[in-house]
Coordinates of C-alpha atoms and ligand atoms in Angstrom, one line a residue:
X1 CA 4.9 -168.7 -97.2
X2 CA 4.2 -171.9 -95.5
X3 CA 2.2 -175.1 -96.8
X4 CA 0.0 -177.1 -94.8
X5 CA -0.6 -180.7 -95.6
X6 CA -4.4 -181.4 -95.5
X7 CA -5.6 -184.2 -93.7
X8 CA -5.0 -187.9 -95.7
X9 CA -6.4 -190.3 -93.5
X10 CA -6.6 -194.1 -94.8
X11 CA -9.6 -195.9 -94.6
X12 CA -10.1 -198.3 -91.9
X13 CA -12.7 -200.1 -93.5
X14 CA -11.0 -202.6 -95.2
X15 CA -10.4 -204.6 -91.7
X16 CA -12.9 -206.2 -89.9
X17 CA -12.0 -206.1 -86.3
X18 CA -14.1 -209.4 -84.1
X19 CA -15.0 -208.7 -80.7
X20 CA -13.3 -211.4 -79.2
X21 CA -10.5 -213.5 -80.3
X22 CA -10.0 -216.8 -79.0
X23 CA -5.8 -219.2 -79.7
X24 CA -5.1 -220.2 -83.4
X25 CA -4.6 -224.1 -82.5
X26 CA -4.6 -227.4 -84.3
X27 CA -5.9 -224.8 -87.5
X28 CA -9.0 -223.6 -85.5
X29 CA -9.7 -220.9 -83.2
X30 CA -10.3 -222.1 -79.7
X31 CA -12.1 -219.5 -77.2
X32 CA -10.2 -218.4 -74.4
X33 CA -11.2 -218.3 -71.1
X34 CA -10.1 -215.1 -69.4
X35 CA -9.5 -211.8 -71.7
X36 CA -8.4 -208.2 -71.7
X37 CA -8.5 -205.3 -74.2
X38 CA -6.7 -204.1 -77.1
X39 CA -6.4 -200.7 -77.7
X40 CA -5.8 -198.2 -80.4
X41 CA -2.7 -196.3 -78.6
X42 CA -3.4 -193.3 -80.8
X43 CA -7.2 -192.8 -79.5
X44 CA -7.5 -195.1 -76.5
X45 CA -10.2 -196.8 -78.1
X46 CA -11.1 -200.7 -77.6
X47 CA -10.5 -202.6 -80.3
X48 CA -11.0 -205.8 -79.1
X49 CA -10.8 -208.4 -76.4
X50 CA -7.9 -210.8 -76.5
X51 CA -8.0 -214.3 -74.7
X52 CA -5.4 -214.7 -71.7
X53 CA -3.5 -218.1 -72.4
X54 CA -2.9 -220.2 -69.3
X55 CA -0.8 -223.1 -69.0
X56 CA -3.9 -225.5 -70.3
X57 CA -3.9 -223.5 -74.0
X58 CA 0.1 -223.7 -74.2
X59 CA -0.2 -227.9 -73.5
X60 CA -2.8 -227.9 -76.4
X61 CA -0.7 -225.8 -78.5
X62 CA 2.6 -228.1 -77.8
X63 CA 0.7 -231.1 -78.2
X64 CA -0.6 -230.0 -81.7
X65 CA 2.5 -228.6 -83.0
X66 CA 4.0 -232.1 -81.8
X67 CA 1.5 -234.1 -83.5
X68 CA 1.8 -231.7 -86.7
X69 CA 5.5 -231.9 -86.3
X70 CA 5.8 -236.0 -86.3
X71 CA 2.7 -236.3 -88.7
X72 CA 2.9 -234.4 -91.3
X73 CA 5.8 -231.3 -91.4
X74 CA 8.5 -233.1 -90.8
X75 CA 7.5 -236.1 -93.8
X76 CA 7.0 -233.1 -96.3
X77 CA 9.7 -232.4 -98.7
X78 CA 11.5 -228.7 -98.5
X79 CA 10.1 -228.4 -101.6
X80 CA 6.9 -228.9 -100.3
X81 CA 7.4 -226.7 -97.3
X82 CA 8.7 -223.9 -100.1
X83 CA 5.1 -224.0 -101.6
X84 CA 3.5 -223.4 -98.7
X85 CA 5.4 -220.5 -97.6
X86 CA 5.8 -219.3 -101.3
X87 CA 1.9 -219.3 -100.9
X88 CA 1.9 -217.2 -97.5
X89 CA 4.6 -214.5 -99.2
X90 CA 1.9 -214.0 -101.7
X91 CA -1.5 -213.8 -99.8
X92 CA 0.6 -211.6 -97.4
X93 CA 1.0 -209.3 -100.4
X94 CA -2.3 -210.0 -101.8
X95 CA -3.7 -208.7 -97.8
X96 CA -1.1 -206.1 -97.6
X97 CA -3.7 -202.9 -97.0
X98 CA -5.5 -205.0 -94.8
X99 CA -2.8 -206.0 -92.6
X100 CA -0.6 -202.1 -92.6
X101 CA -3.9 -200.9 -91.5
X102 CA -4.8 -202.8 -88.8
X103 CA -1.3 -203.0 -87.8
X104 CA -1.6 -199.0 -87.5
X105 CA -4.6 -199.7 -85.7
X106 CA -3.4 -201.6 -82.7
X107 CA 0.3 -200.4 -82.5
X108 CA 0.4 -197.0 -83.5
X109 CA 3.1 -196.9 -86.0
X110 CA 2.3 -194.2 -89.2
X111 CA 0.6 -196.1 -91.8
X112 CA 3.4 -194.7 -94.2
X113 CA 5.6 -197.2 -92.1
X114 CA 3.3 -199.8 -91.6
X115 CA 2.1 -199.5 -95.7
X116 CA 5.7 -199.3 -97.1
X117 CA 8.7 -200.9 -94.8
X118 CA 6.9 -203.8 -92.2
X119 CA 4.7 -205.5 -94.4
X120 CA 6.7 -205.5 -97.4
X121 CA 9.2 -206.9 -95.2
X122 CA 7.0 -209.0 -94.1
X123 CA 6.3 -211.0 -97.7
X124 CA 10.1 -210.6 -98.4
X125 CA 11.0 -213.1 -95.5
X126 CA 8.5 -215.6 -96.6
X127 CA 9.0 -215.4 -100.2
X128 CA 13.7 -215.5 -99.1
X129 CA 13.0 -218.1 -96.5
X130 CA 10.4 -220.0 -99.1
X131 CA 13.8 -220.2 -101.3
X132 CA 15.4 -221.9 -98.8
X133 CA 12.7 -225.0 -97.7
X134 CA 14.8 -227.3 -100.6
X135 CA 18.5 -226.0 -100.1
X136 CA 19.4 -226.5 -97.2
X137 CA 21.6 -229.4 -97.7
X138 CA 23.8 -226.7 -99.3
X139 CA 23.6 -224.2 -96.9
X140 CA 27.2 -225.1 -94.6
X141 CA 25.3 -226.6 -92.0
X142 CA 26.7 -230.5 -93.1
X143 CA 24.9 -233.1 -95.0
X144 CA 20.7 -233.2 -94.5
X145 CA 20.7 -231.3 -91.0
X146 CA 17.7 -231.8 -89.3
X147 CA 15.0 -229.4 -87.5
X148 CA 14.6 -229.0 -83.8
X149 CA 10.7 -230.1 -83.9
X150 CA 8.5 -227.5 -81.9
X151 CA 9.6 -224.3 -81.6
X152 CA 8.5 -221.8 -79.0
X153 CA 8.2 -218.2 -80.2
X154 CA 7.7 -214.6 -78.2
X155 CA 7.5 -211.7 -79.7
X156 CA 6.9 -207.8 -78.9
X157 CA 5.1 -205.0 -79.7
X158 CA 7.6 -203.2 -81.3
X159 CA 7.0 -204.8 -85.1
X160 CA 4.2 -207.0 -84.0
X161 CA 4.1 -208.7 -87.7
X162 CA 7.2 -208.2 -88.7
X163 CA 8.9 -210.2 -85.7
X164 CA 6.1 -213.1 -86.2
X165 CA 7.9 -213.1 -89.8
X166 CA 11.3 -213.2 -88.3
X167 CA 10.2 -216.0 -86.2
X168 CA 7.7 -218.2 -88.3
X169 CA 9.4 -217.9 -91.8
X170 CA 12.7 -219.6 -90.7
X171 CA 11.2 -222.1 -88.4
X172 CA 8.5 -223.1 -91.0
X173 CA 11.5 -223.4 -93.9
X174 CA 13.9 -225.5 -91.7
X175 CA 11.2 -228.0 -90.9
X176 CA 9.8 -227.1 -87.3
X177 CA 6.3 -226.3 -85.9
X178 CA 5.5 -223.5 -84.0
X179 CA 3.6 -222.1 -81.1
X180 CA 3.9 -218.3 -81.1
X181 CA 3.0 -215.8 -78.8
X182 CA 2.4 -212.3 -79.7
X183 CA 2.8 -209.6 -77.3
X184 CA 0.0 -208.2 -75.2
X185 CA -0.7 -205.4 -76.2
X186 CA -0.2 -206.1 -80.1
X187 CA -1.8 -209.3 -81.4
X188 CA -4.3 -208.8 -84.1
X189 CA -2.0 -208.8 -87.0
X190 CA -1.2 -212.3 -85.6
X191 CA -4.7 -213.6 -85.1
X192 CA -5.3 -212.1 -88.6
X193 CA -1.8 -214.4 -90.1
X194 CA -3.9 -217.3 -88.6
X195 CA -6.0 -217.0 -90.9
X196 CA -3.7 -216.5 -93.7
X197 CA -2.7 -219.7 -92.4
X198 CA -6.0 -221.6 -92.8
X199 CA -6.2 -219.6 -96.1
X200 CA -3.0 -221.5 -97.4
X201 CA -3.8 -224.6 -96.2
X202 CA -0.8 -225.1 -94.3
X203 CA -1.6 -227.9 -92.5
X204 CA -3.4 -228.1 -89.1
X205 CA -1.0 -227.6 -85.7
X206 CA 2.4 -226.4 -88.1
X207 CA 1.6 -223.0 -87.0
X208 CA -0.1 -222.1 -83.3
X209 CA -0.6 -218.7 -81.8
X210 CA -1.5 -218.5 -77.8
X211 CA -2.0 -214.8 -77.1
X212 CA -1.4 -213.6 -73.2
X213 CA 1.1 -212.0 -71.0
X214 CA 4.8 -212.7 -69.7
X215 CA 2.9 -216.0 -67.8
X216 CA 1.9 -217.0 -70.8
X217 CA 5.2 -216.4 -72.6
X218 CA 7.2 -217.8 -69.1
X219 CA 4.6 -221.1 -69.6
X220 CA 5.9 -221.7 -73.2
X221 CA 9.3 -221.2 -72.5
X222 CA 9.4 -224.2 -69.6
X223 CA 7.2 -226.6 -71.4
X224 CA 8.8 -229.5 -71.7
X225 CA 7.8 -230.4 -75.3
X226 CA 9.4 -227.2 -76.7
X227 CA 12.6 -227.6 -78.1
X228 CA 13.8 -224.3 -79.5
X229 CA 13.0 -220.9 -78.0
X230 CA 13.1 -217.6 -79.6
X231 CA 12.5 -214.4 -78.1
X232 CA 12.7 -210.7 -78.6
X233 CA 12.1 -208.2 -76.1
X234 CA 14.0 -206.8 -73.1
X235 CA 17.4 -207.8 -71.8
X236 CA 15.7 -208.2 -68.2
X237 CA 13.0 -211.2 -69.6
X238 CA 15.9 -212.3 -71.9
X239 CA 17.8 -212.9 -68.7
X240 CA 14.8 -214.8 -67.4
X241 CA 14.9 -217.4 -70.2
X242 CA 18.2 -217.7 -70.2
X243 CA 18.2 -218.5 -66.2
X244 CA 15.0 -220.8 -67.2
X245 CA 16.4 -222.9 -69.8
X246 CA 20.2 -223.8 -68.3
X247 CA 20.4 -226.6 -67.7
X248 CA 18.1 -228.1 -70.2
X249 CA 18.6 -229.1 -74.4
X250 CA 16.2 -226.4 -75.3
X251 CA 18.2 -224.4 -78.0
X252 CA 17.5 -220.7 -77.8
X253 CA 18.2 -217.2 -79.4
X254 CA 17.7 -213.8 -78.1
X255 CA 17.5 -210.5 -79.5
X256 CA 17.6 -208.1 -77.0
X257 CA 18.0 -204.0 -76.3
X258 CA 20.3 -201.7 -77.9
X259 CA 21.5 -198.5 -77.6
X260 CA 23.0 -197.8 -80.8
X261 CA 25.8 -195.5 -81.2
X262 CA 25.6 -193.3 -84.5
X263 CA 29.4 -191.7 -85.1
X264 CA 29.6 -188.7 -87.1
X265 CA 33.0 -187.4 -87.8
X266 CA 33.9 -184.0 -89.2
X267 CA 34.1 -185.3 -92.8
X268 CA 30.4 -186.7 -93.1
X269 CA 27.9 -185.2 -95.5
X270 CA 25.9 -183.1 -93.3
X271 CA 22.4 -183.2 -94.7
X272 CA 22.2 -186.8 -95.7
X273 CA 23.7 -187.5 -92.6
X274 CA 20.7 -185.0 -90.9
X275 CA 18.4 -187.0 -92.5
X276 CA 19.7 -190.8 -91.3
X277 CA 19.8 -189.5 -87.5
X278 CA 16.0 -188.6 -87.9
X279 CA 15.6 -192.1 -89.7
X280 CA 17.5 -193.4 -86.8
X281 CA 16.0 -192.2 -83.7
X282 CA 12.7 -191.3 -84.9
X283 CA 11.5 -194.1 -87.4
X284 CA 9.1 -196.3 -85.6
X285 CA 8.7 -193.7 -82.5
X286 CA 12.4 -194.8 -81.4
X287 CA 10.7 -198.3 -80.6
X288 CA 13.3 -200.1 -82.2
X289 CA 16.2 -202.3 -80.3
X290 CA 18.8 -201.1 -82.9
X291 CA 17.6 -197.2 -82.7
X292 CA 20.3 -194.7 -83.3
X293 CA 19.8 -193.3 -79.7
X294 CA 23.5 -192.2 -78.9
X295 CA 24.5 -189.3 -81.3
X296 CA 28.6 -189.7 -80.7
X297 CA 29.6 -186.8 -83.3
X298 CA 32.8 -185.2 -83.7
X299 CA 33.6 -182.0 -81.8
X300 CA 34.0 -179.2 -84.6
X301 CA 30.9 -180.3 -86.8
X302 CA 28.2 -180.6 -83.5
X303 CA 27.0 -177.1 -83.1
X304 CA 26.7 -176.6 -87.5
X305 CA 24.8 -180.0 -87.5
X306 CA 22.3 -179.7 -84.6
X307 CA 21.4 -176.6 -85.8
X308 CA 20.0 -178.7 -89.3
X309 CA 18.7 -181.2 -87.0
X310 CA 16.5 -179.1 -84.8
X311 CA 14.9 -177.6 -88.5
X312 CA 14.5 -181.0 -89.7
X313 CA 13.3 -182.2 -86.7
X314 CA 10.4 -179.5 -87.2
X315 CA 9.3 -180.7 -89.9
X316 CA 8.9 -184.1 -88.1
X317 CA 4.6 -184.7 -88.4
X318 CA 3.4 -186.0 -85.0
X319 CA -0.5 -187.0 -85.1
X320 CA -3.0 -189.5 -86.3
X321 CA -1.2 -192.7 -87.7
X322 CA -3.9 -193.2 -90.1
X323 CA -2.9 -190.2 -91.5
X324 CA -0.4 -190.7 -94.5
X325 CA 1.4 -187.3 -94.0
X326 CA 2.2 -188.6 -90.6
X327 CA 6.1 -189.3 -89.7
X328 CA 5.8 -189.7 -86.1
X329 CA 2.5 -192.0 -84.6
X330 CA 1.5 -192.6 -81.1
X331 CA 3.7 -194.7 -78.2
X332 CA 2.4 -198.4 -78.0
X333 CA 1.1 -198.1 -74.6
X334 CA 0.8 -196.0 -71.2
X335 CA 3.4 -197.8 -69.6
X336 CA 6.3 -197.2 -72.4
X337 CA 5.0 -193.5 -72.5
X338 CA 5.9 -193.5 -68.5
X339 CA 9.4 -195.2 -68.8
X340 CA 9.8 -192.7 -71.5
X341 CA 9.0 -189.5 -69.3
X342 CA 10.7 -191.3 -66.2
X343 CA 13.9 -191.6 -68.3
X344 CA 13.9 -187.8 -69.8
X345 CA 12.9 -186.4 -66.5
X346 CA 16.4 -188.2 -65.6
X347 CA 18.4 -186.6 -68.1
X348 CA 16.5 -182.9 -67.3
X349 CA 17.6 -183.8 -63.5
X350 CA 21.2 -185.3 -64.6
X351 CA 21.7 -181.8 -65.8
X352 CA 21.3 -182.5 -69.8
X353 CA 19.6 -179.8 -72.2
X354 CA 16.5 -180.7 -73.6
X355 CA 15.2 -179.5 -77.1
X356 CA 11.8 -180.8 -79.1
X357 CA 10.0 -178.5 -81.6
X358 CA 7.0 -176.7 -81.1
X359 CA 4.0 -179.7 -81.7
X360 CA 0.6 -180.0 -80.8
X361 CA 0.0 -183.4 -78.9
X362 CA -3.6 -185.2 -78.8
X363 CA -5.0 -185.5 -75.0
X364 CA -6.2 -188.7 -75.6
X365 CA -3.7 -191.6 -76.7
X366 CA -0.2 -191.6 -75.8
X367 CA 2.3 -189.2 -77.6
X368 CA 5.9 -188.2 -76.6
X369 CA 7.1 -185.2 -79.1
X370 CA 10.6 -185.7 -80.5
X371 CA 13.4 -184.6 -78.6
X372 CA 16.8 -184.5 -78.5
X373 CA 19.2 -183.9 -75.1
X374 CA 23.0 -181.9 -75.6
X375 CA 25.6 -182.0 -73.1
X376 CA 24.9 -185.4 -72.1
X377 CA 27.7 -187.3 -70.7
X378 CA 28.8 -190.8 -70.3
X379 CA 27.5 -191.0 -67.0
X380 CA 23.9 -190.3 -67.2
X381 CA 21.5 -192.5 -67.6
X382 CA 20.1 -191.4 -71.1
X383 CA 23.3 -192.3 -72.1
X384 CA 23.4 -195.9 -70.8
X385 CA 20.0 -197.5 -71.0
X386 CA 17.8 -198.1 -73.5
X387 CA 14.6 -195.5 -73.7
X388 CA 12.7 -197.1 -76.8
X389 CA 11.2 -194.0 -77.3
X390 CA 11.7 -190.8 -79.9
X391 CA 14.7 -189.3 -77.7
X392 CA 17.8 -188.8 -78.9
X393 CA 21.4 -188.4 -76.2
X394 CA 24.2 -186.2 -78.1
X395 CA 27.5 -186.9 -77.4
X396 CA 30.8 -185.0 -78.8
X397 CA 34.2 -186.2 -79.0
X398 CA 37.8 -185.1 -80.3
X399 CA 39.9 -188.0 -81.6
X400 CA 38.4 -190.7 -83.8
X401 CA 40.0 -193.1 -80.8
X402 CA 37.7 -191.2 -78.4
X403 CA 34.8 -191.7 -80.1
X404 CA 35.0 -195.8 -80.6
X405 CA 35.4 -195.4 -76.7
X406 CA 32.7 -193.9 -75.9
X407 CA 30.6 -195.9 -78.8
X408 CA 31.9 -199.3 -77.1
X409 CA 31.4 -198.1 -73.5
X410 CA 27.7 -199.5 -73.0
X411 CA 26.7 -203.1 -72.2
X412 CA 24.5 -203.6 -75.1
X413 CA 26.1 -204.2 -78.6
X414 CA 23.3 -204.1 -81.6
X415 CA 23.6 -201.7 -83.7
X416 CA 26.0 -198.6 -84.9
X417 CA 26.3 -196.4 -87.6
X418 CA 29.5 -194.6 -88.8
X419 CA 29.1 -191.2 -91.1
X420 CA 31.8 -189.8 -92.7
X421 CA 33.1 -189.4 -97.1
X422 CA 36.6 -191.2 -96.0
X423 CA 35.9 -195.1 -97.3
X424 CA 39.5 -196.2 -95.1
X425 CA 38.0 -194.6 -92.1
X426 CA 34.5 -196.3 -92.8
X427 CA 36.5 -199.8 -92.5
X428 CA 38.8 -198.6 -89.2
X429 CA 36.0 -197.6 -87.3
X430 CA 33.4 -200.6 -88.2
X431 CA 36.4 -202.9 -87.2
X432 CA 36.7 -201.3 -84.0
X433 CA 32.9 -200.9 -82.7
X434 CA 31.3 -204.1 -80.9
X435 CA 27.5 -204.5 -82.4
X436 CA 26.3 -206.9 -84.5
X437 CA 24.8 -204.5 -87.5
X438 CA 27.0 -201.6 -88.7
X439 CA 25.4 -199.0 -91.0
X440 CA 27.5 -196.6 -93.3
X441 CA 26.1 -193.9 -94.2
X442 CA 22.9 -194.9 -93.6
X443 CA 21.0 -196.3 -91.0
X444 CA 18.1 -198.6 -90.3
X445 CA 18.0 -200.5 -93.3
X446 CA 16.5 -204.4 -93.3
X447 CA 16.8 -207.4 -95.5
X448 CA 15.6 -210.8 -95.0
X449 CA 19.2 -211.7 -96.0
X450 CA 21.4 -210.0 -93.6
X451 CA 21.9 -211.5 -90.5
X452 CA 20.7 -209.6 -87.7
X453 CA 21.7 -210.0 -84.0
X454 CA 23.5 -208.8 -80.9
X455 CA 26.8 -208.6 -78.6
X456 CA 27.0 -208.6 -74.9
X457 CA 23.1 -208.0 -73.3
X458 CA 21.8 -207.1 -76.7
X459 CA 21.6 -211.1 -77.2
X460 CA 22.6 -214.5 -78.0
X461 CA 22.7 -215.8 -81.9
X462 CA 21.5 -214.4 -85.1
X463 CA 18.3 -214.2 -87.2
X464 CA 17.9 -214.4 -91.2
X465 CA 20.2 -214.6 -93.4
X466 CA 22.1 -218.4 -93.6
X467 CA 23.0 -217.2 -90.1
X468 CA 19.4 -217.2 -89.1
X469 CA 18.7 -221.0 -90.7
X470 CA 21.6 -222.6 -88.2
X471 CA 19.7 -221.5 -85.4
X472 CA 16.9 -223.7 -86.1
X473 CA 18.5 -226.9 -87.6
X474 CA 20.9 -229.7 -85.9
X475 CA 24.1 -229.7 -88.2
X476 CA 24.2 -232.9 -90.5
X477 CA 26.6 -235.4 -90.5
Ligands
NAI1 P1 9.1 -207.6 -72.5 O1 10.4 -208.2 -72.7 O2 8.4 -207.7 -71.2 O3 8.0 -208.2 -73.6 C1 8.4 -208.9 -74.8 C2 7.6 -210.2 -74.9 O4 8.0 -211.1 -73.8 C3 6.1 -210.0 -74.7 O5 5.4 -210.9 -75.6 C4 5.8 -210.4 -73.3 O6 4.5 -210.9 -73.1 C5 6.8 -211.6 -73.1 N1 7.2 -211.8 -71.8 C6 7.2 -211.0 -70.7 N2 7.7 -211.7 -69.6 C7 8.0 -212.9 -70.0 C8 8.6 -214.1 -69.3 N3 8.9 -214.0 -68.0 N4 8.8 -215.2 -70.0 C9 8.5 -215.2 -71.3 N5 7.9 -214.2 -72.0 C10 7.7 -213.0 -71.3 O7 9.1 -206.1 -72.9 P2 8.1 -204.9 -72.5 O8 7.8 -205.0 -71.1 O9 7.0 -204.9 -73.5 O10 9.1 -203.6 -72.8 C11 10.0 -203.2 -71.8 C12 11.2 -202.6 -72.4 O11 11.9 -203.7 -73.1 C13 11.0 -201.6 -73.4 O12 10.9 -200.3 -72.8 C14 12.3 -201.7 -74.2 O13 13.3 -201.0 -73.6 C15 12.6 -203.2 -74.2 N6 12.1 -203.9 -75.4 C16 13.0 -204.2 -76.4 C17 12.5 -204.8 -77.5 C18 13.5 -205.2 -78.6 O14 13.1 -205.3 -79.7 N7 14.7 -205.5 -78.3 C19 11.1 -205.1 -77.8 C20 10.3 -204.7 -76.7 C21 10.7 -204.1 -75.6
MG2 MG1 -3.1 -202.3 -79.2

């Protein structure tokens, strides 16, 4: 006997979606000049028309997080700055439904995801970096250390909100302003947090949000009157700002792609461990940086524990996002959809076996069903770059030695995860692997107060956590 799960679809009609959005700047909305659409990834439907910010809106936006900066945000007290974000943390809360939804709306991300695990996440960094506004003297970084002034922020698609968190909680706690630009194809959630802004009453030009394009974002990143820049998104435009800001004092932190290496050795628990390779790979579509996209599992265990993951992995719901039965939503946009079939058609061509359970896909919207390739080697490319999408490369190995190898043997370094019920073997292997997050027996887990951040291409520095405030602040004397 088999159960189906009826339809649950959450209502959309708690957000109310303008047909135009203009920049957040100064604390009003500016039109734009040129625009292009928004779309609902899961339907292909417009949602709305987002303005195109040229090198004119980034000057304003500068000049008003200068003038905000020199007037205002830096005179305030951290206790003062606390209240303010203290205040965001709980309208963020207060909006939650509002903001999962239309998050779901314009990403494509389940709503279970979007409800439960980004914008909780989301108030958690306000209300931990809120905490931090009047300690910082006591924080390591020396006596009184001092803010940057205007930060320059760009952020992608991936956790639209939850990366404008990342970015904007820290910077507003530590003293700087901030121009922000969401990514293209994800900004309403943004536009929306400018008015959370106004509805705070954080004063005018402490928080600015330009929408556009890699102009805009390139624009940002050389304006002179930014002083710190950071960015997450691909190695490749990482590189660009690196290359653009040498030379310069702008500070800057990156947080780049991964291709996380989960290790499972003989002695793991198989069905939890089942269960944090799906959370892995599949949570989010795979559009995370610090995805569990390299299985590396141990020789005598692979064939017992694919067999549980290719019955889990039926179980996996693909479908409407809206729905609240649904575990895997829509790909953000045509073009990661492409890269996604480009890079599987490789492994199909590089001679790697491809699995993905039986699964109806919509013909509108963009949708890629789970899938997982065996017999992958170190030499193909699924097993070297980075597909941001719900496709998992199995490896297998003999000797624990082997299988650090092989987990080390990439150029990115974000994210691992070790499995296995052996706590000394835990500690050998985490001390071995080169990534800047190592999961235990679990994988994918977040907290405002853990430092997160890269080795090697997967990026420079680290955000939240302590870690996360030193990137925004000049050490005191
Ligand atoms: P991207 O790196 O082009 O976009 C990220 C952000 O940077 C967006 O806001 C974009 O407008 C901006 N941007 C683009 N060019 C810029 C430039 N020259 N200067 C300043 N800002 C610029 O990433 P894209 O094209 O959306 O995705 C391509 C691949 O990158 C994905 O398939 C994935 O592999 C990887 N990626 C990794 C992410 C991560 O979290 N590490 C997030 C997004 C993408
Ligand atoms: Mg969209």
């Amino acid at each position: 006997m088999t159960f189906e799960y009826a339809p649950a679809p959450e209502s959309r009609a708690i957000v109310d979606i303008k047909s135009k959005y203009g920049h957040f700047i100064d604390g009003k909305f500016l039109p734009g000049k040129k625009h292009f659409a928004t779309i609902n990834p899961a339907t292909e439907e417009v949602l709305s028309q987002i303005s195109l910010g040229g090198a004119s809106d980034v000057d304003k936006a500068v000049a008003a997080a200068q003038k905000a900066y020199t007037k205002t945000w830096s005179k305030l007290s951290g206790k003062e700055r606390g209240k303010y974000l203290y205040r965001i943390a709980r309208i963020l809360q207060e909006r939650a439904r509002e903001f999962a939804v239309l998050e779901t709306l314009d990403n494509g991300k389940p709503i279970r995801e979007t409800r439960d695990i980004d914008i909780p996440l989301v108030a958690a960094h306000f209300f931990y970096h809120a905490g931090w506004a009047d300690k910082l003297d006591y924080a390591g970084l020396g006596k009184s250390p001092t803010p940057h002034g205007v930060a320059g922020q760009i952020i992608p698609w991936n956790f639209p909100l939850l990366m404008l968190a990342w970015k904007v909680a820290p910077a507003l706690a530590t003293g700087n302003t901030v121009v922000l630009k969401p990514a293209e194809t994800t900004s309403l959630t943004a536009l929306l947090f400018a008015e959370v802004c106004q509805q705070a009453e954080l004063p005018d030009g402490v928080v600015n949000i330009v929408t556009g394009d890699g102009s805009t974002g390139a624009a940002i990143v050389n304006h002179p009157g930014i002083h710190k820049i950071a960015f997450t998104g691909s190695t490749e435009v990482g590189k660009k700002i690196a290359r653009a800001i040498s030379g310069t004092n702008k500070k800057a932190t990156l947080e780049l792609g991964g291709k996380g290496a989960n290790i499972v050795f003989d002695d793991a628990p198989i069905d939890e461990t089942v269960e944090g390779i799906v959370n892995g790979i599949f949570f989010n579509q795979g559009h995370v940086c610090c995805a569990g996209s390299r299985l590396i599992l141990q020789e005598g265990i692979a064939d017992e524990l694919i067999a549980k993951l290719k019955i889990r992995m039926s179980k996996i719901r693909v479908g409407d996002p809206l729905d609240k039965n649904t575990d895997l939503g829509a790909i953000n946009s045509r073009e990661q959809l492409s890269k996604i079939q480009e890079l599987a058609t490789a492994g199909d061509a590089e001679g790697a076996e491809r699995w993905s359970p039986a699964c109806t896909l919509s013909a509108k919207g963009f949708w890629f069903a789970p899938t997982i390739f065996t017999g992958v080697t170190q030499a193909h490319r699924i097993a070297r770059e980075e597909i941001f999408g719900p496709v998992l490369s199995v490896l297998t190995f003999r000797t624990p030695q082997e299988a650090i190898e092989k987990a080390n043997n990439t150029p990115f370094g974000l994210s691992a995860g070790v499995w296995s019920e052996k706590g000394s073997r835990i500690l050998w292997a985490t001390q071995q692997l080169r990534a800047g997050v190592i999961w235990a027996n679990t994988f994918n887990k977040f907290d405002p107060a853990s430092p997160f951040g890269g080795y090697k291409e997967s990026g420079w520095g680290r955000e939240g956590g302590k870690h996360g405030l030193a990137a925004y602040l000049k050490e005191g004397k």
